mmCIF file of C-alpha atoms in Angstrom:
data_model
loop_
_atom_site.group_PDB
_atom_site.id
_atom_site.type_symbol
_atom_site.label_atom_id
_atom_site.label_comp_id
_atom_site.label_asym_id
_atom_site.label_seq_id
_atom_site.Cartn_x
_atom_site.Cartn_y
_atom_site.Cartn_z
ATOM 1 C CA UNK D 1 22.009 28.135 -16.521
ATOM 2 C CA UNK D 2 21.300 24.863 -15.277
ATOM 3 C CA UNK D 3 23.209 22.871 -13.062
ATOM 4 C CA UNK D 4 25.395 19.885 -13.643
ATOM 5 C CA UNK D 5 23.152 16.668 -11.150
ATOM 6 C CA UNK D 6 25.366 13.230 -9.535
ATOM 7 C CA UNK D 7 26.016 11.997 -12.910
ATOM 8 C CA UNK D 8 27.872 15.022 -13.681
ATOM 9 C CA UNK D 9 25.373 15.176 -16.353
ATOM 10 C CA UNK D 10 22.764 18.945 -16.252
ATOM 11 C CA UNK D 11 20.401 17.788 -13.780
ATOM 12 C CA UNK D 12 17.652 19.014 -16.542
ATOM 13 C CA UNK D 13 18.549 16.349 -18.946
ATOM 14 C CA UNK D 14 18.366 13.953 -16.097
ATOM 15 C CA UNK D 15 14.726 14.305 -15.400
ATOM 16 C CA UNK D 16 14.120 14.351 -18.747
ATOM 17 C CA UNK D 17 15.709 11.057 -19.983
ATOM 18 C CA UNK D 18 13.850 9.931 -16.586
ATOM 19 C CA UNK D 19 10.140 11.004 -17.774
ATOM 20 C CA UNK D 20 11.265 10.165 -21.222
ATOM 21 C CA UNK D 21 11.900 6.603 -19.935
ATOM 22 C CA UNK D 22 8.523 6.617 -17.800
ATOM 23 C CA UNK D 23 6.246 7.765 -20.507
ATOM 24 C CA UNK D 24 7.690 4.292 -22.794
ATOM 25 C CA UNK D 25 7.750 2.254 -19.406
ATOM 26 C CA UNK D 26 4.022 3.362 -18.441
ATOM 27 C CA UNK D 27 2.636 2.978 -22.297
ATOM 28 C CA UNK D 28 4.306 -0.388 -22.184
ATOM 29 C CA UNK D 29 2.078 -1.561 -19.262
ATOM 30 C CA UNK D 30 -1.009 0.037 -19.971
ATOM 31 C CA UNK D 31 -0.955 -0.689 -23.954
ATOM 32 C CA UNK D 32 0.816 -3.827 -23.995
ATOM 33 C CA UNK D 33 3.931 -4.838 -26.474
ATOM 34 C CA UNK D 34 4.648 -3.297 -29.600
ATOM 35 C CA UNK D 35 7.720 -2.335 -31.722
ATOM 36 C CA UNK D 36 9.878 0.683 -30.956
ATOM 37 C CA UNK D 37 8.318 3.032 -34.575
ATOM 38 C CA UNK D 38 4.780 1.887 -32.703
ATOM 39 C CA UNK D 39 6.621 2.963 -29.064
ATOM 40 C CA UNK D 40 7.062 6.742 -30.893
ATOM 41 C CA UNK D 41 3.511 6.421 -31.873
ATOM 42 C CA UNK D 42 2.278 5.935 -28.828
ATOM 43 C CA UNK D 43 4.358 8.388 -27.196
ATOM 44 C CA UNK D 44 4.725 10.995 -30.120
ATOM 45 C CA UNK D 45 8.885 10.875 -28.748
ATOM 46 C CA UNK D 46 10.880 10.510 -31.438
ATOM 47 C CA UNK D 47 12.549 7.418 -32.866
ATOM 48 C CA UNK D 48 15.811 7.573 -31.951
ATOM 49 C CA UNK D 49 14.614 8.309 -28.434
ATOM 50 C CA UNK D 50 12.764 5.837 -27.930
ATOM 51 C CA UNK D 51 15.929 3.282 -29.043
ATOM 52 C CA UNK D 52 17.961 4.773 -27.628
ATOM 53 C CA UNK D 53 15.878 3.907 -24.073
ATOM 54 C CA UNK D 54 15.350 0.156 -25.299
ATOM 55 C CA UNK D 55 18.056 -0.434 -25.355
ATOM 56 C CA UNK D 56 19.035 0.921 -21.759
ATOM 57 C CA UNK D 57 15.830 -0.456 -20.688
ATOM 58 C CA UNK D 58 16.764 -4.127 -22.110
ATOM 59 C CA UNK D 59 20.028 -3.949 -20.236
ATOM 60 C CA UNK D 60 18.252 -3.547 -17.362
ATOM 61 C CA UNK D 61 16.321 -6.351 -17.495
ATOM 62 C CA UNK D 62 13.141 -4.439 -17.246
ATOM 63 C CA UNK D 63 11.726 -4.961 -21.216
ATOM 64 C CA UNK D 64 12.213 -7.515 -23.688
ATOM 65 C CA UNK D 65 12.010 -7.293 -27.153
ATOM 66 C CA UNK D 66 10.295 -10.706 -29.467
ATOM 67 C CA UNK D 67 11.605 -11.628 -32.551
ATOM 68 C CA UNK D 68 10.832 -9.404 -35.685
ATOM 69 C CA UNK D 69 7.592 -9.288 -37.047
ATOM 70 C CA UNK D 70 5.724 -6.633 -39.461
ATOM 71 C CA UNK D 71 4.998 -3.713 -38.577
ATOM 72 C CA UNK D 72 1.707 -2.535 -39.727
ATOM 73 C CA UNK D 73 1.350 1.109 -40.640
ATOM 74 C CA UNK D 74 -1.841 2.814 -40.586
ATOM 75 C CA UNK D 75 -2.930 2.131 -43.738
ATOM 76 C CA UNK D 76 -3.052 -1.615 -43.158
ATOM 77 C CA UNK D 77 0.237 -0.953 -45.555
ATOM 78 C CA UNK D 78 3.145 -3.698 -43.689
ATOM 79 C CA UNK D 79 6.122 -2.002 -43.193
ATOM 80 C CA UNK D 80 9.661 -2.924 -42.161
ATOM 81 C CA UNK D 81 9.726 -6.308 -39.527
ATOM 82 C CA UNK D 82 9.705 -5.008 -36.253
ATOM 83 C CA UNK D 83 10.966 -6.501 -32.917
ATOM 84 C CA UNK D 84 8.103 -6.243 -30.277
ATOM 85 C CA UNK D 85 9.270 -5.226 -27.138
ATOM 86 C CA UNK D 86 7.580 -6.157 -24.139
ATOM 87 C CA UNK D 87 7.554 -4.880 -20.132
ATOM 88 C CA UNK D 88 9.215 -7.984 -18.136
ATOM 89 C CA UNK D 89 11.113 -5.770 -15.273
ATOM 90 C CA UNK D 90 11.276 -9.348 -13.111
ATOM 91 C CA UNK D 91 14.594 -8.146 -11.653
ATOM 92 C CA UNK D 92 13.929 -5.243 -10.633
ATOM 93 C CA UNK D 93 11.513 -4.872 -7.969
ATOM 94 C CA UNK D 94 10.476 -2.535 -5.208
ATOM 95 C CA UNK D 95 10.128 -3.391 -1.506
ATOM 96 C CA UNK D 96 7.216 -2.095 0.510
ATOM 97 C CA UNK D 97 7.192 -2.862 4.767
ATOM 98 C CA UNK D 98 5.008 -2.155 7.629
ATOM 99 C CA UNK D 99 5.258 -1.828 11.650
ATOM 100 C CA UNK D 100 2.233 -2.256 13.458
ATOM 101 C CA UNK D 101 1.141 -3.253 16.297
ATOM 102 C CA UNK D 102 1.360 -7.357 16.741
ATOM 103 C CA UNK D 103 3.208 -7.977 13.222
ATOM 104 C CA UNK D 104 5.382 -6.897 10.374
ATOM 105 C CA UNK D 105 4.895 -7.947 6.913
ATOM 106 C CA UNK D 106 6.666 -7.290 3.581
ATOM 107 C CA UNK D 107 6.086 -7.540 -0.036
ATOM 108 C CA UNK D 108 8.141 -6.793 -3.160
ATOM 109 C CA UNK D 109 6.509 -5.750 -6.548
ATOM 110 C CA UNK D 110 7.907 -6.057 -9.910
ATOM 111 C CA UNK D 111 7.604 -3.385 -12.228
ATOM 112 C CA UNK D 112 4.780 -6.336 -14.215
ATOM 113 C CA UNK D 113 3.261 -5.520 -10.362
ATOM 114 C CA UNK D 114 4.246 -9.376 -9.857
ATOM 115 C CA UNK D 115 4.664 -10.274 -6.112
ATOM 116 C CA UNK D 116 8.083 -11.981 -6.043
ATOM 117 C CA UNK D 117 7.829 -11.225 -2.156
ATOM 118 C CA UNK D 118 5.861 -11.295 0.454
ATOM 119 C CA UNK D 119 6.339 -12.991 4.493
ATOM 120 C CA UNK D 120 5.070 -11.151 7.942
ATOM 121 C CA UNK D 121 6.826 -11.987 10.972
ATOM 122 C CA UNK D 122 5.328 -11.085 15.070
ATOM 123 C CA UNK D 123 6.249 -8.038 16.797
ATOM 124 C CA UNK D 124 6.074 -9.036 20.036
ATOM 125 C CA UNK D 125 7.692 -5.423 21.804
ATOM 126 C CA UNK D 126 5.909 -2.289 19.356
ATOM 127 C CA UNK D 127 8.639 0.000 21.588
ATOM 128 C CA UNK D 128 11.231 -2.095 19.625
ATOM 129 C CA UNK D 129 9.411 -1.699 16.442
ATOM 130 C CA UNK D 130 12.712 0.161 14.540
ATOM 131 C CA UNK D 131 14.765 -3.098 15.631
ATOM 132 C CA UNK D 132 12.231 -5.032 13.754
ATOM 133 C CA UNK D 133 11.765 -3.076 10.639
ATOM 134 C CA UNK D 134 15.256 -2.841 9.690
ATOM 135 C CA UNK D 135 15.342 -7.295 10.335
ATOM 136 C CA UNK D 136 12.818 -7.449 8.518
ATOM 137 C CA UNK D 137 14.178 -5.201 5.467
ATOM 138 C CA UNK D 138 17.648 -6.727 5.966
ATOM 139 C CA UNK D 139 16.081 -10.289 5.401
ATOM 140 C CA UNK D 140 14.026 -9.073 2.758
ATOM 141 C CA UNK D 141 17.095 -7.380 0.915
ATOM 142 C CA UNK D 142 19.461 -10.438 0.982
ATOM 143 C CA UNK D 143 16.381 -12.864 -0.500
ATOM 144 C CA UNK D 144 15.260 -10.545 -3.204
ATOM 145 C CA UNK D 145 19.576 -10.395 -3.639
ATOM 146 C CA UNK D 146 20.278 -13.706 -3.620
ATOM 147 C CA UNK D 147 16.892 -14.351 -6.475
ATOM 148 C CA UNK D 148 18.548 -11.694 -8.629
ATOM 149 C CA UNK D 149 16.994 -8.619 -7.840
ATOM 150 C CA UNK D 150 17.317 -5.348 -7.762
ATOM 151 C CA UNK D 151 16.101 -3.096 -5.507
ATOM 152 C CA UNK D 152 14.949 -0.024 -6.330
ATOM 153 C CA UNK D 153 13.833 1.223 -3.089
ATOM 154 C CA UNK D 154 11.963 0.880 -0.044
ATOM 155 C CA UNK D 155 8.768 2.736 1.265
ATOM 156 C CA UNK D 156 7.468 1.769 5.576
ATOM 157 C CA UNK D 157 3.683 2.264 5.739
ATOM 158 C CA UNK D 158 3.872 3.497 9.796
ATOM 159 C CA UNK D 159 0.203 3.746 11.180
ATOM 160 C CA UNK D 160 0.857 7.488 12.155
ATOM 161 C CA UNK D 161 1.054 10.348 11.122
ATOM 162 C CA UNK D 162 3.880 11.468 8.866
ATOM 163 C CA UNK D 163 6.016 13.689 7.327
ATOM 164 C CA UNK D 164 5.667 12.621 3.837
ATOM 165 C CA UNK D 165 8.446 14.980 2.795
ATOM 166 C CA UNK D 166 10.438 14.394 5.440
ATOM 167 C CA UNK D 167 9.923 10.783 6.291
ATOM 168 C CA UNK D 168 9.713 11.668 10.004
ATOM 169 C CA UNK D 169 7.038 10.151 11.899
ATOM 170 C CA UNK D 170 4.660 13.172 13.735
ATOM 171 C CA UNK D 171 3.042 10.756 16.083
ATOM 172 C CA UNK D 172 1.758 7.421 16.130
ATOM 173 C CA UNK D 173 1.010 6.434 19.465
ATOM 174 C CA UNK D 174 0.283 3.110 19.106
ATOM 175 C CA UNK D 175 3.835 2.122 18.306
ATOM 176 C CA UNK D 176 5.185 5.017 20.972
ATOM 177 C CA UNK D 177 7.145 6.571 18.122
ATOM 178 C CA UNK D 178 6.343 10.566 18.467
ATOM 179 C CA UNK D 179 8.853 13.002 16.269
ATOM 180 C CA UNK D 180 11.159 10.395 14.822
ATOM 181 C CA UNK D 181 13.025 10.372 11.796
ATOM 182 C CA UNK D 182 12.242 6.952 10.939
ATOM 183 C CA UNK D 183 13.847 7.381 7.018
ATOM 184 C CA UNK D 184 16.877 9.020 8.500
ATOM 185 C CA UNK D 185 17.032 6.054 10.457
ATOM 186 C CA UNK D 186 16.671 3.549 7.711
ATOM 187 C CA UNK D 187 19.031 5.673 5.666
ATOM 188 C CA UNK D 188 21.541 5.317 7.853
ATOM 189 C CA UNK D 189 20.630 1.647 8.360
ATOM 190 C CA UNK D 190 20.543 0.470 4.852
ATOM 191 C CA UNK D 191 23.051 2.342 3.023
ATOM 192 C CA UNK D 192 22.349 3.842 -0.838
ATOM 193 C CA UNK D 193 18.834 2.719 -1.112
ATOM 194 C CA UNK D 194 16.633 5.162 -1.763
ATOM 195 C CA UNK D 195 13.698 5.358 1.520
ATOM 196 C CA UNK D 196 10.216 7.227 1.702
ATOM 197 C CA UNK D 197 7.565 6.326 5.097
ATOM 198 C CA UNK D 198 3.910 6.609 4.322
ATOM 199 C CA UNK D 199 0.905 6.469 6.246
ATOM 200 C CA UNK D 200 -0.206 2.416 6.789
ATOM 201 C CA UNK D 201 -3.873 3.084 5.428
ATOM 202 C CA UNK D 202 -3.041 5.324 2.638
ATOM 203 C CA UNK D 203 -0.652 3.018 1.642
ATOM 204 C CA UNK D 204 -3.053 -0.112 1.910
ATOM 205 C CA UNK D 205 -5.739 2.130 -0.133
ATOM 206 C CA UNK D 206 -3.422 2.335 -2.822
ATOM 207 C CA UNK D 207 -2.777 -1.634 -2.820
ATOM 208 C CA UNK D 208 -6.634 -2.425 -2.929
ATOM 209 C CA UNK D 209 -7.126 0.192 -5.617
ATOM 210 C CA UNK D 210 -4.286 -1.340 -7.915
ATOM 211 C CA UNK D 211 -4.470 -4.927 -6.724
ATOM 212 C CA UNK D 212 -7.130 -5.646 -4.823
ATOM 213 C CA UNK D 213 -10.926 -5.392 -3.763
ATOM 214 C CA UNK D 214 -11.209 -1.713 -4.874
ATOM 215 C CA UNK D 215 -8.971 -2.631 -8.530
ATOM 216 C CA UNK D 216 -11.154 -0.787 -11.648
ATOM 217 C CA UNK D 217 -12.518 2.053 -9.061
ATOM 218 C CA UNK D 218 -11.906 5.465 -9.398
ATOM 219 C CA UNK D 219 -13.290 5.842 -5.626
ATOM 220 C CA UNK D 220 -12.324 4.221 -2.726
ATOM 221 C CA UNK D 221 -12.405 4.178 1.336
ATOM 222 C CA UNK D 222 -10.277 1.647 2.969
ATOM 223 C CA UNK D 223 -10.940 1.432 6.382
ATOM 224 C CA UNK D 224 -8.172 -0.212 8.651
ATOM 225 C CA UNK D 225 -8.712 -3.380 11.622
ATOM 226 C CA UNK D 226 -5.659 -3.217 13.143
ATOM 227 C CA UNK D 227 -5.578 -1.513 17.119
ATOM 228 C CA UNK D 228 -5.519 1.904 15.757
ATOM 229 C CA UNK D 229 -7.785 2.430 12.912
ATOM 230 C CA UNK D 230 -7.786 4.720 10.167
ATOM 231 C CA UNK D 231 -8.244 5.270 6.409
ATOM 232 C CA UNK D 232 -7.389 5.759 3.167
ATOM 233 C CA UNK D 233 -9.153 8.107 0.436
ATOM 234 C CA UNK D 234 -8.661 7.538 -3.188
ATOM 235 C CA UNK D 235 -11.075 10.247 -5.724
ATOM 236 C CA UNK D 236 -11.154 9.881 -8.907
ATOM 237 C CA UNK D 237 -8.334 7.474 -9.245
ATOM 238 C CA UNK D 238 -5.583 9.533 -6.748
ATOM 239 C CA UNK D 239 -5.129 9.013 -3.148
ATOM 240 C CA UNK D 240 -6.315 12.208 -0.982
ATOM 241 C CA UNK D 241 -4.049 12.912 1.863
ATOM 242 C CA UNK D 242 -5.625 16.566 2.813
ATOM 243 C CA UNK D 243 -4.180 20.401 2.775
ATOM 244 C CA UNK D 244 -2.225 19.116 6.432
ATOM 245 C CA UNK D 245 -1.387 15.078 4.669
ATOM 246 C CA UNK D 246 -3.812 14.093 7.360
ATOM 247 C CA UNK D 247 -6.768 12.849 5.464
ATOM 248 C CA UNK D 248 -8.058 9.362 6.854
ATOM 249 C CA UNK D 249 -7.037 10.314 10.169
ATOM 250 C CA UNK D 250 -10.502 9.011 11.190
ATOM 251 C CA UNK D 251 -10.174 6.420 14.274
ATOM 252 C CA UNK D 252 -9.715 9.783 16.323
ATOM 253 C CA UNK D 253 -13.330 11.279 14.973
ATOM 254 C CA UNK D 254 -15.983 11.485 18.207
ATOM 255 C CA UNK D 255 -16.793 8.323 17.087
ATOM 256 C CA UNK D 256 -16.599 6.687 20.570
ATOM 257 C CA UNK D 257 -18.612 6.770 24.199
ATOM 258 C CA UNK D 258 -17.859 9.681 25.808
ATOM 259 C CA UNK D 259 -14.794 9.031 28.447
ATOM 260 C CA UNK D 260 -13.382 6.306 26.941
ATOM 261 C CA UNK D 261 -9.623 7.485 26.545
ATOM 262 C CA UNK D 262 -7.319 6.936 22.915
ATOM 263 C CA UNK D 263 -3.536 5.935 22.718
ATOM 264 C CA UNK D 264 -3.181 9.580 21.283
ATOM 265 C CA UNK D 265 -4.876 10.655 24.884
ATOM 266 C CA UNK D 266 -7.941 12.339 23.852
ATOM 267 C CA UNK D 267 -11.161 10.673 24.263
ATOM 268 C CA UNK D 268 -14.244 8.888 22.810
ATOM 269 C CA UNK D 269 -12.615 8.597 19.697
ATOM 270 C CA UNK D 270 -13.700 6.190 17.376
ATOM 271 C CA UNK D 271 -10.701 3.849 17.583
ATOM 272 C CA UNK D 272 -11.863 2.838 21.224
ATOM 273 C CA UNK D 273 -14.994 1.314 19.453
ATOM 274 C CA UNK D 274 -13.944 -0.220 16.464
ATOM 275 C CA UNK D 275 -10.453 -1.153 17.188
ATOM 276 C CA UNK D 276 -8.793 -4.232 18.277
ATOM 277 C CA UNK D 277 -9.180 -3.777 22.242
ATOM 278 C CA UNK D 278 -12.451 -2.745 21.631
ATOM 279 C CA UNK D 279 -13.512 -5.890 20.015
ATOM 280 C CA UNK D 280 -11.179 -8.170 23.140
ATOM 281 C CA UNK D 281 -13.335 -5.600 25.073
ATOM 282 C CA UNK D 282 -16.392 -6.566 23.146
ATOM 283 C CA UNK D 283 -16.225 -10.511 23.701
ATOM 284 C CA UNK D 284 -14.457 -11.236 26.884
ATOM 285 C CA UNK D 285 -11.835 -12.111 25.010
ATOM 286 C CA UNK D 286 -7.700 -11.018 25.468
ATOM 287 C CA UNK D 287 -4.093 -11.099 23.534
ATOM 288 C CA UNK D 288 -3.185 -13.826 26.013
ATOM 289 C CA UNK D 289 -6.495 -16.129 26.293
ATOM 290 C CA UNK D 290 -6.711 -16.325 21.820
ATOM 291 C CA UNK D 291 -2.854 -16.462 21.977
ATOM 292 C CA UNK D 292 -2.439 -14.335 19.783
ATOM 293 C CA UNK D 293 -1.735 -9.899 19.024
ATOM 294 C CA UNK D 294 -2.131 -10.282 15.154
ATOM 295 C CA UNK D 295 -5.172 -8.395 14.274
ATOM 296 C CA UNK D 296 -6.256 -11.057 11.864
ATOM 297 C CA UNK D 297 -5.309 -14.030 14.147
ATOM 298 C CA UNK D 298 -7.489 -12.728 16.701
ATOM 299 C CA UNK D 299 -9.966 -11.740 14.648
ATOM 300 C CA UNK D 300 -10.102 -15.822 12.819
ATOM 301 C CA UNK D 301 -10.323 -17.083 16.732
ATOM 302 C CA UNK D 302 -13.059 -14.867 17.519
ATOM 303 C CA UNK D 303 -15.131 -15.779 14.195
ATOM 304 C CA UNK D 304 -14.796 -19.665 15.557
ATOM 305 C CA UNK D 305 -16.351 -19.317 18.575
ATOM 306 C CA UNK D 306 -19.450 -16.724 17.257
ATOM 307 C CA UNK D 307 -21.701 -19.818 16.203
ATOM 308 C CA UNK D 308 -22.101 -20.816 19.336
ATOM 309 C CA UNK D 309 -20.848 -18.397 22.443
ATOM 310 C CA UNK D 310 -23.482 -16.100 22.642
ATOM 311 C CA UNK D 311 -21.904 -13.624 24.948
ATOM 312 C CA UNK D 312 -19.392 -13.426 21.946
ATOM 313 C CA UNK D 313 -21.322 -13.770 19.208
ATOM 314 C CA UNK D 314 -23.131 -10.485 20.663
ATOM 315 C CA UNK D 315 -19.989 -8.509 21.439
ATOM 316 C CA UNK D 316 -19.192 -8.910 18.167
ATOM 317 C CA UNK D 317 -22.636 -7.561 16.546
ATOM 318 C CA UNK D 318 -22.073 -4.618 19.663
ATOM 319 C CA UNK D 319 -19.333 -4.058 17.318
ATOM 320 C CA UNK D 320 -20.513 -4.102 14.012
ATOM 321 C CA UNK D 321 -23.008 -1.674 14.865
ATOM 322 C CA UNK D 322 -20.373 0.870 16.179
ATOM 323 C CA UNK D 323 -18.602 -0.034 12.676
ATOM 324 C CA UNK D 324 -21.674 0.669 11.282
ATOM 325 C CA UNK D 325 -22.517 3.943 12.333
ATOM 326 C CA UNK D 326 -18.662 5.829 11.433
ATOM 327 C CA UNK D 327 -18.887 4.211 8.251
ATOM 328 C CA UNK D 328 -22.814 5.194 7.793
ATOM 329 C CA UNK D 329 -21.129 8.482 7.757
ATOM 330 C CA UNK D 330 -17.914 8.216 5.833
ATOM 331 C CA UNK D 331 -20.047 6.720 3.023
ATOM 332 C CA UNK D 332 -22.174 9.701 3.471
ATOM 333 C CA UNK D 333 -19.694 12.100 2.989
ATOM 334 C CA UNK D 334 -17.626 10.565 1.062
ATOM 335 C CA UNK D 335 -19.805 9.335 -1.967
ATOM 336 C CA UNK D 336 -17.012 6.118 -2.631
ATOM 337 C CA UNK D 337 -18.098 3.744 -4.971
ATOM 338 C CA UNK D 338 -16.555 1.333 -2.844
ATOM 339 C CA UNK D 339 -15.797 1.025 1.180
ATOM 340 C CA UNK D 340 -12.344 -2.073 1.766
ATOM 341 C CA UNK D 341 -12.576 -3.198 4.908
ATOM 342 C CA UNK D 342 -9.153 -4.782 5.786
ATOM 343 C CA UNK D 343 -7.570 -6.141 8.590
ATOM 344 C CA UNK D 344 -9.524 -7.370 12.302
ATOM 345 C CA UNK D 345 -12.813 -6.727 10.313
ATOM 346 C CA UNK D 346 -11.782 -9.576 7.480
ATOM 347 C CA UNK D 347 -12.596 -13.129 9.375
ATOM 348 C CA UNK D 348 -15.411 -11.034 10.972
ATOM 349 C CA UNK D 349 -17.305 -10.101 7.383
ATOM 350 C CA UNK D 350 -20.178 -12.370 7.899
ATOM 351 C CA UNK D 351 -21.355 -10.847 10.846
ATOM 352 C CA UNK D 352 -20.401 -7.970 10.326
ATOM 353 C CA UNK D 353 -21.605 -7.192 6.975
ATOM 354 C CA UNK D 354 -25.515 -7.813 7.721
ATOM 355 C CA UNK D 355 -25.112 -4.211 10.198
ATOM 356 C CA UNK D 356 -22.279 -2.524 8.303
ATOM 357 C CA UNK D 357 -24.714 -3.215 4.801
ATOM 358 C CA UNK D 358 -28.313 -1.947 6.309
ATOM 359 C CA UNK D 359 -26.535 1.130 7.277
ATOM 360 C CA UNK D 360 -24.785 2.343 4.665
ATOM 361 C CA UNK D 361 -27.084 1.975 2.423
ATOM 362 C CA UNK D 362 -29.451 4.119 4.026
ATOM 363 C CA UNK D 363 -27.772 6.736 3.545
ATOM 364 C CA UNK D 364 -25.527 6.278 0.488
ATOM 365 C CA UNK D 365 -25.365 3.923 -2.736
ATOM 366 C CA UNK D 366 -21.274 2.783 -1.814
ATOM 367 C CA UNK D 367 -20.749 -0.703 -1.863
ATOM 368 C CA UNK D 368 -19.294 -2.688 0.551
ATOM 369 C CA UNK D 369 -16.385 -5.978 0.503
ATOM 370 C CA UNK D 370 -13.719 -7.336 2.259
ATOM 371 C CA UNK D 371 -9.937 -6.894 1.803
ATOM 372 C CA UNK D 372 -8.515 -9.513 -0.519
ATOM 373 C CA UNK D 373 -4.959 -8.573 0.128
ATOM 374 C CA UNK D 374 -5.235 -8.689 4.215
ATOM 375 C CA UNK D 375 -2.517 -7.556 5.892
ATOM 376 C CA UNK D 376 -0.260 -6.747 3.303
ATOM 377 C CA UNK D 377 -2.847 -4.145 1.741
ATOM 378 C CA UNK D 378 -0.007 -1.734 3.253
ATOM 379 C CA UNK D 379 2.801 -3.438 2.428
ATOM 380 C CA UNK D 380 1.951 -3.909 -1.022
ATOM 381 C CA UNK D 381 0.703 -0.218 -1.767
ATOM 382 C CA UNK D 382 3.836 0.678 -0.032
ATOM 383 C CA UNK D 383 6.085 -1.876 -2.697
ATOM 384 C CA UNK D 384 3.407 -0.112 -5.925
ATOM 385 C CA UNK D 385 4.864 3.252 -4.491
ATOM 386 C CA UNK D 386 8.119 2.712 -5.051
ATOM 387 C CA UNK D 387 7.100 1.208 -8.462
ATOM 388 C CA UNK D 388 5.165 4.851 -9.154
ATOM 389 C CA UNK D 389 7.999 6.914 -8.740
ATOM 390 C CA UNK D 390 9.414 5.117 -11.957
ATOM 391 C CA UNK D 391 6.400 5.394 -13.636
ATOM 392 C CA UNK D 392 6.382 9.385 -12.997
ATOM 393 C CA UNK D 393 9.863 9.250 -13.985
ATOM 394 C CA UNK D 394 10.988 10.540 -10.517
ATOM 395 C CA UNK D 395 13.101 7.603 -9.647
ATOM 396 C CA UNK D 396 15.382 6.467 -12.362
ATOM 397 C CA UNK D 397 15.862 2.732 -13.210
ATOM 398 C CA UNK D 398 19.658 2.749 -12.840
#
C-alpha cells in the first residue's frame, strides 16, 4: 500500500506530479514557448494533465500565457487558437553560496537562469566561516524576499570533502572544518528552507558548463584557484563524483615538492605548489602587503607587478610551470574538451597560459580557457543545483 506523503496525498502521486511538472518545465526551457496542445505533443502527456500543470505553474509565476494564436497541426492546417506558454520564472529562484578562505559569495538564479542577486564579502577569519555564511544567507534571503522572489532552496559550496546525502562536511582543512554537520546547522538557523551542501569545485564546474567558459562543452575540467586547489569533472554532460564522492581532489595528489607540508596533514601535495599560498611564496609577497585575502584581488595585484618586477615575474612563471605539469597529467588522463582555470589563475592568464598551453598541447588536444564567472563560479553552480532539482522533478515548486 502506498504511504501518505506530507500533504496527505499518496507519495507516489506527489512524485508523479513533480515529475510531470518537471517534464513540462524542461520542454519550455529546452524547446521554447508553445501552446498547451503543443506541449502535450512534445511531452506525451495528456492535454488535461498539461492544462492542470500549466495552471499551477501560472499561479506560481513560473510561466506566462500570451494572447491566443492559431495552433498549427502537423498537417500544416490551422487548428483552434492556442495561447503560447513561455517560461517566466522571475519570481522563483535558487540561492547558491560559497564559503572559502578569504571570501564569501552569493548568487541567485531564476528558473530561466537569469542572475537576480550577486554579492561577495570578505571573510577575515576562516574559523568564523559558518557565522559569515549564516549572515550572508540571511541577508540574501531578506533581499530576495523584499524584491518579490520566492527562494526554493539553498546550496552551499565548500572547499572540501562533503557527504552529499547528509550535507556533512567530512574534511575542509583550509576552513578548519572536520566532521561538521553544516547542513543541520543551516537548517536549524534558516527554518524550512531546503538546504544542500556540495563541494566547491563540483559546483564551479557545473556553473562554468552551464553559464561560463565551458558552455556548450560536454567534457570539461574546472580547476579552482584559491588557497586550496580542487577540480570539478564533467563527462558527457554529467558531473562525475567518483565511487566515494571524492573525484577531483587533485590538490592532494603527490605533484608538489617532496616534504612540503599541506593543510591536510600530508606533504608534497600539488596544492603546496599551485595554491594561493604557493603563489605568494614564489613571488615574495604576502596578504598583508597586497592588502587582501581575496584570491582574485591578490592575483590581480601580483599581475600588475609582473611587467616591471623581474623577481615577481620569475616567481609567477615558476608557479606556472608547476601548474602546467599537473594539468598535463590531468589532460592526458581525462581528455577534457576544455580545461577552465578559475579564481587566482584568471588575472595571471597572460603569464600562465603560454606555459600551460605548451605542456597541455604536448599530451592532449584539450583547450585551456579562463573562467568567465570569477569567484561566482561555485555560487552560480550551487544556485543552478537548486533549480536542477526542480527540472529533475525532485523538488516541488510549491
